[in-house]
Structure formats: C-alpha cells, structure tokens
Short mmCIF file of C-alpha atoms in Angstrom, two decimals:
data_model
loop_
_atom_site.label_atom_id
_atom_site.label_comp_id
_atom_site.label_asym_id
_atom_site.label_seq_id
_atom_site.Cartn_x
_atom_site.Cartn_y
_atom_site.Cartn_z
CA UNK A 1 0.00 0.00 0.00
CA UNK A 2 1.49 3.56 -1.08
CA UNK A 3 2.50 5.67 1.95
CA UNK A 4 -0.66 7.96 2.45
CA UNK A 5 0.55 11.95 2.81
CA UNK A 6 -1.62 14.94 4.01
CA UNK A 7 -0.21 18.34 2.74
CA UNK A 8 -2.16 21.23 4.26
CA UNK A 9 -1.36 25.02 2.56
CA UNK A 10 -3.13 27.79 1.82
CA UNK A 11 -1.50 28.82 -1.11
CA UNK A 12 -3.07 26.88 -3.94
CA UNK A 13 -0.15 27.33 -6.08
CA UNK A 14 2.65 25.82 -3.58
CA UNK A 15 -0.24 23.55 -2.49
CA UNK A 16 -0.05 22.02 -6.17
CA UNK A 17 3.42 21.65 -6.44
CA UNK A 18 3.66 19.53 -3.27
CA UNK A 19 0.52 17.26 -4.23
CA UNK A 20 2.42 16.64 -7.82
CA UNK A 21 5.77 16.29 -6.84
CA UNK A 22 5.21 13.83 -3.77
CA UNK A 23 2.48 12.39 -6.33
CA UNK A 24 5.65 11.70 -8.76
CA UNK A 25 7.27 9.19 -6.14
CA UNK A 26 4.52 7.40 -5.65
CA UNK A 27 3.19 8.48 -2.96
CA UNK A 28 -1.30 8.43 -2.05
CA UNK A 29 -1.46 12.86 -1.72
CA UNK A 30 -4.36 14.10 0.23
CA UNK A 31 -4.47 17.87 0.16
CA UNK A 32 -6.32 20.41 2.28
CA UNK A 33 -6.26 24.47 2.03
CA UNK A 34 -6.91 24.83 5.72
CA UNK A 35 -6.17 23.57 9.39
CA UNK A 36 -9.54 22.93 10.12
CA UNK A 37 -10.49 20.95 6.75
CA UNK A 38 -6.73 19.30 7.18
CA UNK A 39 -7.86 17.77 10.34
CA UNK A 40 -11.19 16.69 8.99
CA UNK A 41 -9.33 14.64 6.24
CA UNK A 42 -6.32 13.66 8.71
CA UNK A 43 -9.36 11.82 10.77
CA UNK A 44 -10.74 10.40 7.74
CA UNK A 45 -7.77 9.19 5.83
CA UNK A 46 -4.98 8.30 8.95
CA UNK A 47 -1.93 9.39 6.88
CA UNK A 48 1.57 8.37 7.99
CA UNK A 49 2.89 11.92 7.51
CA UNK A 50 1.44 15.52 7.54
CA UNK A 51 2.97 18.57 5.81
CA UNK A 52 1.45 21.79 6.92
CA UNK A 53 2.46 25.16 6.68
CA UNK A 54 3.36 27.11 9.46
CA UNK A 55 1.34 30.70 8.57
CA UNK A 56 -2.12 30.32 7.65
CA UNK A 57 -5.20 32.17 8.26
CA UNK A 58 -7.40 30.95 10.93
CA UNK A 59 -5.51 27.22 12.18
CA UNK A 60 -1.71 27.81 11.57
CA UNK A 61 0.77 25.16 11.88
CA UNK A 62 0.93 24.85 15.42
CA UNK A 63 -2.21 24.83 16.35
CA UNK A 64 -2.22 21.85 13.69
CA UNK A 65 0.75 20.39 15.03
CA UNK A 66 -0.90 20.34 18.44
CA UNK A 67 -4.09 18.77 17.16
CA UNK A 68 -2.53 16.02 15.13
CA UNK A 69 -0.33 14.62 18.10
CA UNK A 70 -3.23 14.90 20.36
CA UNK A 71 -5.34 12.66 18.33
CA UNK A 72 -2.23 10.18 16.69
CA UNK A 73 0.85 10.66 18.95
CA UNK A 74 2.62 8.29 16.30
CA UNK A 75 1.95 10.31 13.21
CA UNK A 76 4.65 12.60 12.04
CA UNK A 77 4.59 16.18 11.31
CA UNK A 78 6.55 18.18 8.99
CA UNK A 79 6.73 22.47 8.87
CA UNK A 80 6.69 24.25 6.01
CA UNK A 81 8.25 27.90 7.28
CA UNK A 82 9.77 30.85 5.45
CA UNK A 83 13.67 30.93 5.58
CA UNK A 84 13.78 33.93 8.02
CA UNK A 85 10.96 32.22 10.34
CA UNK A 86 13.69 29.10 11.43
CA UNK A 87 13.63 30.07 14.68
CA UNK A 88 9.33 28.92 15.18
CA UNK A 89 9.90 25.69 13.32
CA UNK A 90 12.76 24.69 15.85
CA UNK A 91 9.72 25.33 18.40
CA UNK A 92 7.67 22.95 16.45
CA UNK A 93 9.88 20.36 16.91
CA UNK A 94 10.03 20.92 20.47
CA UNK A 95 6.66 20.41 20.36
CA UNK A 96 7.10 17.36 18.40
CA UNK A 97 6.95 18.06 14.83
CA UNK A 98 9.90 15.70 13.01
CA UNK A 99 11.39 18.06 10.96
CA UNK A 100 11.22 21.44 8.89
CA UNK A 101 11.53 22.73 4.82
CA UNK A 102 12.18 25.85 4.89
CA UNK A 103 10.72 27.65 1.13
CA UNK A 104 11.83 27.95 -1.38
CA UNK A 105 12.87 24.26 -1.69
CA UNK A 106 14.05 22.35 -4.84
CA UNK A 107 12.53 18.46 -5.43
CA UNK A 108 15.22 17.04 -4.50
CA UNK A 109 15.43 17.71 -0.78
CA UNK A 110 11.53 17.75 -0.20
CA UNK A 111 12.06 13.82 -2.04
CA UNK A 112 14.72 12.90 0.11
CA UNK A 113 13.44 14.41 3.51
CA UNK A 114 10.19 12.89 2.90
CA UNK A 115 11.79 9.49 2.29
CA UNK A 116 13.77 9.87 5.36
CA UNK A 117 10.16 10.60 7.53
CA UNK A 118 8.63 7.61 6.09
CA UNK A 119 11.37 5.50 6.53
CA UNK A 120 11.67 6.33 10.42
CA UNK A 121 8.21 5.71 10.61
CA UNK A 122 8.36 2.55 8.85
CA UNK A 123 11.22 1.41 11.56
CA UNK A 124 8.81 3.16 14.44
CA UNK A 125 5.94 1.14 13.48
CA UNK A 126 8.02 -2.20 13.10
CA UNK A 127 9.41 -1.66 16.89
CA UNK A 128 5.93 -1.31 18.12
CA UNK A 129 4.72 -4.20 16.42
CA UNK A 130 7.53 -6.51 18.04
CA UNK A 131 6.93 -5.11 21.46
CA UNK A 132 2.96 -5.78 21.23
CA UNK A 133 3.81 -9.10 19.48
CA UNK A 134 6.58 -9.72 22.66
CA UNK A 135 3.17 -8.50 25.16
CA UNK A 136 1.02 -10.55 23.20
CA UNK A 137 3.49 -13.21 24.18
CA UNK A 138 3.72 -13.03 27.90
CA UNK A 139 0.06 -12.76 28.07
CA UNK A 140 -0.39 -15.80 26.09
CA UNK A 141 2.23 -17.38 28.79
CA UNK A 142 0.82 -16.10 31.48
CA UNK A 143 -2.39 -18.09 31.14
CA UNK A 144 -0.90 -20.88 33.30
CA UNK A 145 -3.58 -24.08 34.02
CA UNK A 146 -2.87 -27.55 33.00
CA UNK A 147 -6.18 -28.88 34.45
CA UNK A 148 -9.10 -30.32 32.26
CA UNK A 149 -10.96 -27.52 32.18
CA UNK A 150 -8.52 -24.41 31.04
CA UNK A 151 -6.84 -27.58 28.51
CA UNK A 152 -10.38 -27.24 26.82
CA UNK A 153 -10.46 -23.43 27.10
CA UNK A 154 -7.01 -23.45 25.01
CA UNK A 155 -8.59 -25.80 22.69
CA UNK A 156 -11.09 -23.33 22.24
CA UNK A 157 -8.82 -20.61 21.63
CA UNK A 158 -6.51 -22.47 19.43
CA UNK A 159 -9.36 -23.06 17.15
CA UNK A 160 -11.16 -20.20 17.13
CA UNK A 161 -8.94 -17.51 17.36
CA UNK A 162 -7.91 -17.12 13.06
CA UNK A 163 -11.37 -16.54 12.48
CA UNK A 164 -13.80 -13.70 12.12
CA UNK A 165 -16.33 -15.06 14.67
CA UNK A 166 -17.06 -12.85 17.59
CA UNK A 167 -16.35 -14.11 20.73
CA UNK A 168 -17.96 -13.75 24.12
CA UNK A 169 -15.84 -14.74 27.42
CA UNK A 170 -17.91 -15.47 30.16
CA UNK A 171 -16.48 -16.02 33.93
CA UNK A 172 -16.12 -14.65 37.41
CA UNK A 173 -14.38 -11.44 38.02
CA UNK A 174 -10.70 -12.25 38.47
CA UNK A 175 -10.98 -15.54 36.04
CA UNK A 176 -8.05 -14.13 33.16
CA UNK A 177 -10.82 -12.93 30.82
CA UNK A 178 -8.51 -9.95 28.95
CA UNK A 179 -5.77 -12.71 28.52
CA UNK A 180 -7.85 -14.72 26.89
CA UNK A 181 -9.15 -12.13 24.88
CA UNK A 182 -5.20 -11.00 23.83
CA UNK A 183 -4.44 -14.60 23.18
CA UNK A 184 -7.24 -14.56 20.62
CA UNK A 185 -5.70 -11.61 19.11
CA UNK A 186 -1.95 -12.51 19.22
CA UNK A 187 -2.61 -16.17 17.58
CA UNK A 188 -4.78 -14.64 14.66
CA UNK A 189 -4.23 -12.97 11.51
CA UNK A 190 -4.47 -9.94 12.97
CA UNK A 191 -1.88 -10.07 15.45
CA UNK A 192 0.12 -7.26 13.96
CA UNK A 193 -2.90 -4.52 14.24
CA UNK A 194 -3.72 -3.15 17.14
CA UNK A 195 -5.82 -4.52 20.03
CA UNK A 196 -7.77 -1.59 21.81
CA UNK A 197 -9.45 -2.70 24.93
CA UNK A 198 -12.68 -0.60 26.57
CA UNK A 199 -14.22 -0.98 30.44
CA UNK A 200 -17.99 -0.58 29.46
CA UNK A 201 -18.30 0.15 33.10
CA UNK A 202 -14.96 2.47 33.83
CA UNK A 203 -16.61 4.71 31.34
CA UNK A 204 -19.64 7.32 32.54
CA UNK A 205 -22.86 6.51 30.50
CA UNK A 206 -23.07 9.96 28.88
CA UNK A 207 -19.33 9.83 27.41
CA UNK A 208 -19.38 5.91 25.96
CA UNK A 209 -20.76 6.51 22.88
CA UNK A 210 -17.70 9.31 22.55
CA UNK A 211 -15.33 7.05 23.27
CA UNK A 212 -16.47 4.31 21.53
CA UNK A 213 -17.53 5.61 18.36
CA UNK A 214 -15.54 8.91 18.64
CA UNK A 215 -17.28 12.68 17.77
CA UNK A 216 -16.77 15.28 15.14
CA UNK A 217 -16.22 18.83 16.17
CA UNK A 218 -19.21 20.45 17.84
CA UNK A 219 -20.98 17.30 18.58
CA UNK A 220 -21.80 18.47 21.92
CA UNK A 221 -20.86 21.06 24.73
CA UNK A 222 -16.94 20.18 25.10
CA UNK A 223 -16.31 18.58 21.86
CA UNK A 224 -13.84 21.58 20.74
CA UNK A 225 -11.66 19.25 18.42
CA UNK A 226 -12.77 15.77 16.41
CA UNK A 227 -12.12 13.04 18.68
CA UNK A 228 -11.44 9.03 16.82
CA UNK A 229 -13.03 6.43 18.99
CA UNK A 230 -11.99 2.82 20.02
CA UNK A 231 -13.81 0.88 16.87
CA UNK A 232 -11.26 3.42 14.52
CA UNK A 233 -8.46 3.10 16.68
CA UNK A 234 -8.91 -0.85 16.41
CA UNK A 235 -9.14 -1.15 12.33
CA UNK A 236 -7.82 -4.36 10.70
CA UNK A 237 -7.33 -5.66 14.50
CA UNK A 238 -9.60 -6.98 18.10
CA UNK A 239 -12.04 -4.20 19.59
CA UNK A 240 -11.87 -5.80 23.18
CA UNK A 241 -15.63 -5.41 25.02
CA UNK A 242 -14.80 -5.85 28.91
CA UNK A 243 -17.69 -5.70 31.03
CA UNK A 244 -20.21 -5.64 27.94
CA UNK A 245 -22.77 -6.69 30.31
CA UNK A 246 -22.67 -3.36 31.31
CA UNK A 247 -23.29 -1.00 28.35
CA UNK A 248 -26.78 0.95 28.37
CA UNK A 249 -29.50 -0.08 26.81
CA UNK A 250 -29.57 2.43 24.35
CA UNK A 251 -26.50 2.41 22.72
CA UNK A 252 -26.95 -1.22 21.90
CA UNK A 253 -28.68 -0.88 18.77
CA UNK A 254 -25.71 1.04 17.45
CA UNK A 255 -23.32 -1.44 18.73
CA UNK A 256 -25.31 -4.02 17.12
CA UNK A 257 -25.04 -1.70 14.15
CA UNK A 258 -21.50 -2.00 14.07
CA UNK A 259 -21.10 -5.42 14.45
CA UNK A 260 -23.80 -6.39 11.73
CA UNK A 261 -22.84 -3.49 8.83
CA UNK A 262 -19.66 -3.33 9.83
CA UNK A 263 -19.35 0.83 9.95
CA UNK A 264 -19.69 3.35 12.53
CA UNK A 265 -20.79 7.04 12.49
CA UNK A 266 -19.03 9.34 14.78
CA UNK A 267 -21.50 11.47 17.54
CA UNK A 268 -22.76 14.21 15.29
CA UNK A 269 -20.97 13.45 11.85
CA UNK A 270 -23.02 12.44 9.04
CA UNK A 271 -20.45 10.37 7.34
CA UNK A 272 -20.44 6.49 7.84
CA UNK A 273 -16.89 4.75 8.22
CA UNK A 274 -16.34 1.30 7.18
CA UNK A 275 -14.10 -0.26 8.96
CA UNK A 276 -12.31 -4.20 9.75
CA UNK A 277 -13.04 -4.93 13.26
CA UNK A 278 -12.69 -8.36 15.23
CA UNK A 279 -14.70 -7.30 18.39
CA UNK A 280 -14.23 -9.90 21.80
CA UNK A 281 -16.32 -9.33 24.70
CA UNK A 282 -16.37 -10.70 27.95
CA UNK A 283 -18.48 -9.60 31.18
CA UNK A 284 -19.28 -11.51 34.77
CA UNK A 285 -23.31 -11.23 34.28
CA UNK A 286 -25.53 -13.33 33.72
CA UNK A 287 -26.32 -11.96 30.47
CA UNK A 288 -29.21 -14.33 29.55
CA UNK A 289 -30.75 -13.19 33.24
CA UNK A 290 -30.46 -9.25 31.90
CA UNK A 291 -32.48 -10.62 28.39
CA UNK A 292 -35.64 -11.58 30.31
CA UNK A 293 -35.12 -8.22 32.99
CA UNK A 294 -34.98 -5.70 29.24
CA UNK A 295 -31.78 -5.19 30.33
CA UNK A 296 -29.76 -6.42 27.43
CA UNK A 297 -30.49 -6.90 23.56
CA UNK A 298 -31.34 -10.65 22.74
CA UNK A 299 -30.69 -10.14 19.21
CA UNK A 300 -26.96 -8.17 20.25
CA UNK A 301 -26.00 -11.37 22.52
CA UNK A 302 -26.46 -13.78 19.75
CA UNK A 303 -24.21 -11.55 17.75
CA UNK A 304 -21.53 -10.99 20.16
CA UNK A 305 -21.82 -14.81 21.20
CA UNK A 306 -21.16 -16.46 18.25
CA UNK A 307 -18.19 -18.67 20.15
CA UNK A 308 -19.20 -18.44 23.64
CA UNK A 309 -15.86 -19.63 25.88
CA UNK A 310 -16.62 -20.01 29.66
CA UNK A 311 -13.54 -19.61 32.17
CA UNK A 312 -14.04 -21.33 34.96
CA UNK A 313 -13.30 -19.93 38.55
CA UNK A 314 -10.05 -20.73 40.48
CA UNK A 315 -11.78 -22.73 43.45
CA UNK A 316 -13.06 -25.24 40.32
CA UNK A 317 -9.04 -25.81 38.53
CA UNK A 318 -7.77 -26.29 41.91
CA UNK A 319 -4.62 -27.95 40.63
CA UNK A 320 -3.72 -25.09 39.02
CA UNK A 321 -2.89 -23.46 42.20
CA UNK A 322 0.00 -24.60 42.71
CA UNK A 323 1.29 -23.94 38.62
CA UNK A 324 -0.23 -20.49 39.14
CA UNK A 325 1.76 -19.50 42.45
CA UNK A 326 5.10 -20.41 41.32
CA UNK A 327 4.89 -18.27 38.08
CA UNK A 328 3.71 -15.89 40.06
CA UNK A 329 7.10 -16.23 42.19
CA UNK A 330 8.50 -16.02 38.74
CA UNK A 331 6.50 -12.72 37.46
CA UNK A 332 7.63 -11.06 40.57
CA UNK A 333 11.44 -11.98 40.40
CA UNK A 334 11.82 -14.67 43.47
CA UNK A 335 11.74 -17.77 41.80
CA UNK A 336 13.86 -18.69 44.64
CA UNK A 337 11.29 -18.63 46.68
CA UNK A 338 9.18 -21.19 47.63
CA UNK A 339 5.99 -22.58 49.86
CA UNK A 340 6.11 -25.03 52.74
CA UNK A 341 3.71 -28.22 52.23
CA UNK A 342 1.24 -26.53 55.20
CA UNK A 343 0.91 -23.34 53.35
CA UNK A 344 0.60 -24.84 49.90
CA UNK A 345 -2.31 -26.81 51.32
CA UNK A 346 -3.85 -23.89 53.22
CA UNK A 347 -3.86 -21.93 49.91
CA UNK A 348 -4.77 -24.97 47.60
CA UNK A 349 -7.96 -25.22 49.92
CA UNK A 350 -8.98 -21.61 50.03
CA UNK A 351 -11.87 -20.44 47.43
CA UNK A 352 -10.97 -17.55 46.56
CA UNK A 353 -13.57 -15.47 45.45
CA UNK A 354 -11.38 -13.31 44.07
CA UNK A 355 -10.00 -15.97 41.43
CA UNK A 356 -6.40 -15.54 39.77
CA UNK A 357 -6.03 -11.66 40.77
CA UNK A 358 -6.94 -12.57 44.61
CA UNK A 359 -3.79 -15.25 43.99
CA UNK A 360 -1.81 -13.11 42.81
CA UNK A 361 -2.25 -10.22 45.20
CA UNK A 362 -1.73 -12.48 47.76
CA UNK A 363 0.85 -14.07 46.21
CA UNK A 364 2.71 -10.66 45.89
CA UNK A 365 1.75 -9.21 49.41
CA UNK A 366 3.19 -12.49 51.10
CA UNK A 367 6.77 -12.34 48.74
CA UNK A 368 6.78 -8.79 50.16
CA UNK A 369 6.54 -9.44 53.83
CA UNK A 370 8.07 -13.10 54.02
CA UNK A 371 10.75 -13.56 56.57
CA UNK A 372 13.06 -16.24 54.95
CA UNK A 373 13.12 -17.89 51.71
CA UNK A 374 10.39 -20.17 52.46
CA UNK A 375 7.01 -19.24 53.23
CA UNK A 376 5.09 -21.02 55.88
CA UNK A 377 1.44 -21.29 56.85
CA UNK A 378 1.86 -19.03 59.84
CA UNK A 379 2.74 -16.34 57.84
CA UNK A 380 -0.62 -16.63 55.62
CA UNK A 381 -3.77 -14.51 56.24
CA UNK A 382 -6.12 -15.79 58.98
CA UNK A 383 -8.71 -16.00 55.91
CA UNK A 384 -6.60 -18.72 54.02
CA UNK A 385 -5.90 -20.12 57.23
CA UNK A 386 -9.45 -20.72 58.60
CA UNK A 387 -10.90 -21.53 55.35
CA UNK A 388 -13.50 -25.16 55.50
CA UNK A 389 -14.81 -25.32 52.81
CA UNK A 390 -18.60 -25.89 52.76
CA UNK A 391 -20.49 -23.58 55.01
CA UNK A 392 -18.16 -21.91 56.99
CA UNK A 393 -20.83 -21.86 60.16
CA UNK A 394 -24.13 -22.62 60.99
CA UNK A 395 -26.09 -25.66 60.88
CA UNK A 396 -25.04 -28.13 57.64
CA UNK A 397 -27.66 -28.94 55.03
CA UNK A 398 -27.39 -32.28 55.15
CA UNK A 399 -24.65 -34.80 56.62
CA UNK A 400 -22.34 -36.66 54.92
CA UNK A 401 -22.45 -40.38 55.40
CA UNK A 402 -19.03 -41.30 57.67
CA UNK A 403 -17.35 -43.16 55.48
CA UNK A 404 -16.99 -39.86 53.29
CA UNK A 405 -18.69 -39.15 49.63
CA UNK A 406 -17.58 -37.79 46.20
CA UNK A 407 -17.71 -34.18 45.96
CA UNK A 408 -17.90 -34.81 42.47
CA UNK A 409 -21.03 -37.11 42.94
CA UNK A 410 -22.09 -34.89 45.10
CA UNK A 411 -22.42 -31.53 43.34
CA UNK A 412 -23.85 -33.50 40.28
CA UNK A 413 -26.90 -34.66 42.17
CA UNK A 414 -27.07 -31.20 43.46
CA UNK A 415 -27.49 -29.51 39.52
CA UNK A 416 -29.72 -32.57 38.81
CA UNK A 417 -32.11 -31.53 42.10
CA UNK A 418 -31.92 -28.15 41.15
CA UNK A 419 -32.48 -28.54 37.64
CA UNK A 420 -36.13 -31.41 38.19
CA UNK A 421 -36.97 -28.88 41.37
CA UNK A 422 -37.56 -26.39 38.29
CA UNK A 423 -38.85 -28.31 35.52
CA UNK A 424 -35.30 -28.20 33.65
CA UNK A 425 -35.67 -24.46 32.87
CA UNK A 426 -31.97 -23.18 32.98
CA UNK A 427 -32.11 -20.00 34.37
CA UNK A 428 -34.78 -20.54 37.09
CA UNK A 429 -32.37 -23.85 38.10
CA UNK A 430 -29.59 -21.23 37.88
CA UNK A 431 -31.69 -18.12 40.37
CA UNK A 432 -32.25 -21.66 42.70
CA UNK A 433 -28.54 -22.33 43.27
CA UNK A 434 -28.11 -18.80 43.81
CA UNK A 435 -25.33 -18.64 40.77
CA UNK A 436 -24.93 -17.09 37.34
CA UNK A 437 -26.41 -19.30 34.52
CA UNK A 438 -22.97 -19.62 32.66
CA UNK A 439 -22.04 -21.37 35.88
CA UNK A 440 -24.66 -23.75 35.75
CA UNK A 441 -24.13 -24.13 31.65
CA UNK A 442 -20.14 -24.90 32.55
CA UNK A 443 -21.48 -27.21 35.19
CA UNK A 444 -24.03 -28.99 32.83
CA UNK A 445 -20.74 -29.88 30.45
CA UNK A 446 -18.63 -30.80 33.34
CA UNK A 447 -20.55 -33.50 34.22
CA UNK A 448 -22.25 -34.58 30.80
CA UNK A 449 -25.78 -33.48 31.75
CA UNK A 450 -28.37 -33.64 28.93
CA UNK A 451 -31.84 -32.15 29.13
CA UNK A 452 -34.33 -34.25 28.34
CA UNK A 453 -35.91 -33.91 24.97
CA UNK A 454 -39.83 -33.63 26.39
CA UNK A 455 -38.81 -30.66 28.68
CA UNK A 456 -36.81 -28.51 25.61
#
C-alpha cells in the first residue's frame, strides 16, 4: 500500500506543487487548504505523515501540530516555514513536529526528507509491532492451568482464534478474561494490528458513545476538536468489550449496528466509516438473566456470542494453584522462593472469590513481607488459614455419610435436584442455586448433563 501523505497550505499554487511532486514518487497525496479541513481529512484518511504550513489564516501550523499529536501521537509532522521564520519551526519540533523545509525548496530535498520521515516511521511502526507481538506473548504465557478444564479453554482458543467469529468470554471477576481475549488476538491474523481494549463500566454513561464511536467537532458542549473512537483506533485488529454486560441499553442498537454493517458514524458526523473490526467481549453477568429483565439486547448477545468460551473460577481448577503461584514467584522476580507443604495446602484449599487476581495479590503481598526464603502457613492470612470449605458456620444442610462421599457425585446430584426442582428451565435452576447461569451451563458440560428432549 502507497505511503498515504496529508499536505495542508493555503497557497493553492505551492499547495499544487507539493501534491504533484510527492504524487511523482509514488506516494497516495491528500491535500487540504486549511487547518480545520486538514484535520477533517487527517481523521478520515490516517496518513503516515502531515505537511502543513506554518502561517495560515485561521488554524496555523501549530495549532495543527498540536491537534494532530493529540489525536495520533505516532503520526509525524513536517513544517513548512519561510527561511527567516527558522527560529518557530525549531519550536515545532520541540513540540514534536519531526522536521522542517524551509521555502523555497528544490525536489530534490523535499524527495529525500520525505523518504527519510517515512522511513523512520516505517522502523517506528516495526518496533511497536515486536513489542505488542513480545506482550502478546507473555500474556499468552501467562495463562498458566494444565487442568481439564482451562486444557479445553485453550482448545477453544486455538481453534477459534484465526477466524472472524465474535467471541464472548464469560467467567467470574478475576478468572483471566482480557488474557484470553489477547491470546485470541496474538494467535490470529491480525496479530500485527492493534488490540484496543474498553471498560464498558470504567466509562460514565453519557461519554461511551464518545469514546467508543468517537465525535466530530461540535458534537456536543466540550467537543472543541474531532475526537477518533476505540472501533477506529482498532481497524484491521480486536475491539476488546470488557464488562459488555454493562453498556446501556440504548447504545446497543448502534453497537449491534456495528457489528452487523460493519461501519460506525461518529457522535454528530453524518459520514459512515467502514471499517475491519474483530470485536471480543467478555463480562461476569448473567447476560441471559439481563435478556428476560430488558436489560440487554437478545438479538446483540447472539451476535456478540457467536463462540461463547466459559472460564471457569479458580476454586473449580484447583490444581492449578499450585502452577499459578510459582509463576507468580517467577512474574515477581523470586523464583527462589518457595511454599512449605502446610501453606501450599492452606492456599490450595482456600476459594478464593477473588479468582487468579486474589492469587496473585496475595501471592505478591506475602513475597513482600516473608521472613526467609520459604514461606510457611503461619505467615498466611487468617482468611486462608481458617478456610472449611462448605459452610463456613451454621447448621449443615445435610450430613455426609461417615465413610466420606464424592464431591464430584455430590455436586452433580445437586445440579440434577436443582435442575427437576424447576422443571429443567436453565435459568430458574440457575436463580435456585443462587449462581450465574454460565455457571450452571459450565457445570451442565462438566458433568455430561443432557436435558431431556420432552422438557426442551
């Protein structure tokens, strides 16, 4: 693809020469005869190098300057300045502009300093790409679980993840979901374009659409400068949804928008863009629950859920506890230390509720304030300590027999109860055992439960 330049000038006739010289070599010439319609098309058209003027009427060079790095930090800038006005387009590239041409200027050195732009940002753009691809990496490694159930969450990954299918991750808070949601991205096609990642939640209500689909100019009070939202930001690569369970009800329909025509329009533009998006969502809801409460689109689930992947909480991989403290020993450089057979029981036990992060907090906290090189049980929390399992107090249940019983067994007869107690109906089983229905779906694989044809 031809380098893409953006020459902004209001003089028509230097304007021309520009567009027809830097069209000579090759290069795709966007011209503009302003700041303001400069920036319209720099939005529009994501060049990899702007050549502006420094004295203009209205926006000048600066102000351009300023406006281009505030939207593309990456993107470089080039002054055009008098001869006598050197001393302004050294304070450009204070301000970050790459370089200067100072007029009049013959082809030849407006060819070779243009070469010399697009070169460094060819080498700029390659560095980034290794250093995500390197991130992309130690996410992918950091996913640590050899136990049945995360082996068939990599299956899932391996297989789906160089295709166009959206994805939804489902799981507890705490449960990895953003690393599987990079490891998607890092093992696809698209692993060398960029993956953006949005809190639906983080953001207030009445600025998500902003940041998600970006504004033009105007577009409300505040909106003193175009602004290019996550879905642009994320073209040709993975727009990552995190807590999608929480996005207002309206501005589904234009998410579903997005996903089904694949184009956005900006708050208050008029323009559509098309653009190449992979999105990934993930949330901790019970997103089928929020369907039958009008809280969430049916018709934007099925879309987003086209390969559903479930992670399961830490307290169900047990065995991975173990795997997952000692790289996290390893993430936090004492892999020399290690856990005596008390505490790595005590810890193997706990629930946490908190899934991998809790671990890993805890993890960190106790490699902080250990005394030796060996942490024992007395220096673990009273809460890891005094965990049971089961209900912690009160009066049980029910009894196990004495000889002891299969927890196994014993949690499958309590999804079957829960399921005939409720005529099979998923979610109702789901509101019985007082757990999200992607639990109860993970739970219905785990143990090969079918529902019986006659009850749907």
């Amino acid at each position: 693809m031809k380098p893409k330049i953006l020459i902004i000038d209001d003089d028509p006739s230097l304007r021309r020469v520009l567009e027809y010289n830097l069209q000579e070599e090759g290069y795709h010439v966007f011209a503009a005869e302003s700041g303001e319609d400069g920036l319209r098309l720099f939005s529009d058209e994501k060049p990899s190098l702007v050549i502006t003027d420094m004295k203009m009427s209205g926006m000048d060079g600066m102000q351009v300057l300023k406006a281009v790095k505030e939207q593309s930090p990456e993107t470089l800038v080039m002054i055009i300045t008098a001869f006598g006005a050197v001393d302004m387009a050294v304070e450009a590239m204070k301000l970050g502009a790459y370089d200067y041409i100072t007029k009049p200027f013959n082809r030849d050195a407006l060819r070779l300093t243009v070469a010399k732009a697009l070169q460094f940002t060819g080498i700029t753009a390659e560095n980034r790409r290794l250093k995500a691809e390197l991130a992309d990496r130690d996410d992918f490694r950091a996913i640590v679980g050899s136990s049945p159930q995360m082996e068939k969450v990599f299956a899932v990954v391996r297989k789906v993840a160089d295709t166009e299918a959206s994805v939804l991750i489902t799981g507890e808070s705490g449960t990895g979901k953003e690393l599987i949601a990079r490891s998607i991205h890092s093992n696809s096609s698209r692993r060398n374009a960029p993956f953006v990642a949005i809190n639906c939640a983080a953001i207030p209500r009445d600025l998500l659409e902003s940041e998600l689909f970006g504004h033009v100019k105007g577009a409300f009070t505040g909106a003193i400068r175009d602004k290019t939202g996550k879905f642009q930001l994320a073209d040709g690569g993975t727009l990552f949804l995190d807590e999608v369970g929480e996005l207002p009800v309206e501005l589904q329909p234009k998410l579903l928008r997005a996903l089904q025509e694949k184009e956005i329009e900006p708050v208050g533009g008029t323009r559509t863009l098309k653009l190449d998006v992979r999105v990934v969502a993930a949330t901790n809801l019970d997103i089928e629950r929020a369907i039958e409460e009008g809280a969430f689109r049916e018709d934007l689930y099925y879309r987003l859920s086209v390969i559903p992947i479930i992670l399961p909480p830490l307290r169900e991989r047990r065995q991975d506890i173990p795997l997952l403290i000692r790289h996290f020993c390893a993430k936090h450089h004492s892999d020399q230390v290690g856990f005596d057979k008390e505490a790595l029981a005590a810890m193997t036990a706990y629930a946490w509720p908190g899934n991998v992060r809790e671990l890993e907090n805890s993890v960190e906290r106790l490699l902080i304030m250990r005394s030796g090189e060996t942490i024992t049980a007395a220096e673990l929390p009273d809460k890891i300590l005094n965990a049971k399992g089961g209900q912690a107090q009160g009066s049980a249940v029910f009894r196990l027999p004495d000889e002891g019983y299969s927890l196994e067994q014993l949690e499958k007869e309590i999804v079957l109860d829960a399921l005939e107690r409720n005529n099979w109906n998923q979610a109702a089983a789901a509101r019985f055992l007082k757990i999200p229905r992607h639990t109860l779906i993970y739970r219905l694989e785990k143990f090969g439960i079918s529902l019986p044809d006659k009850k749907g």
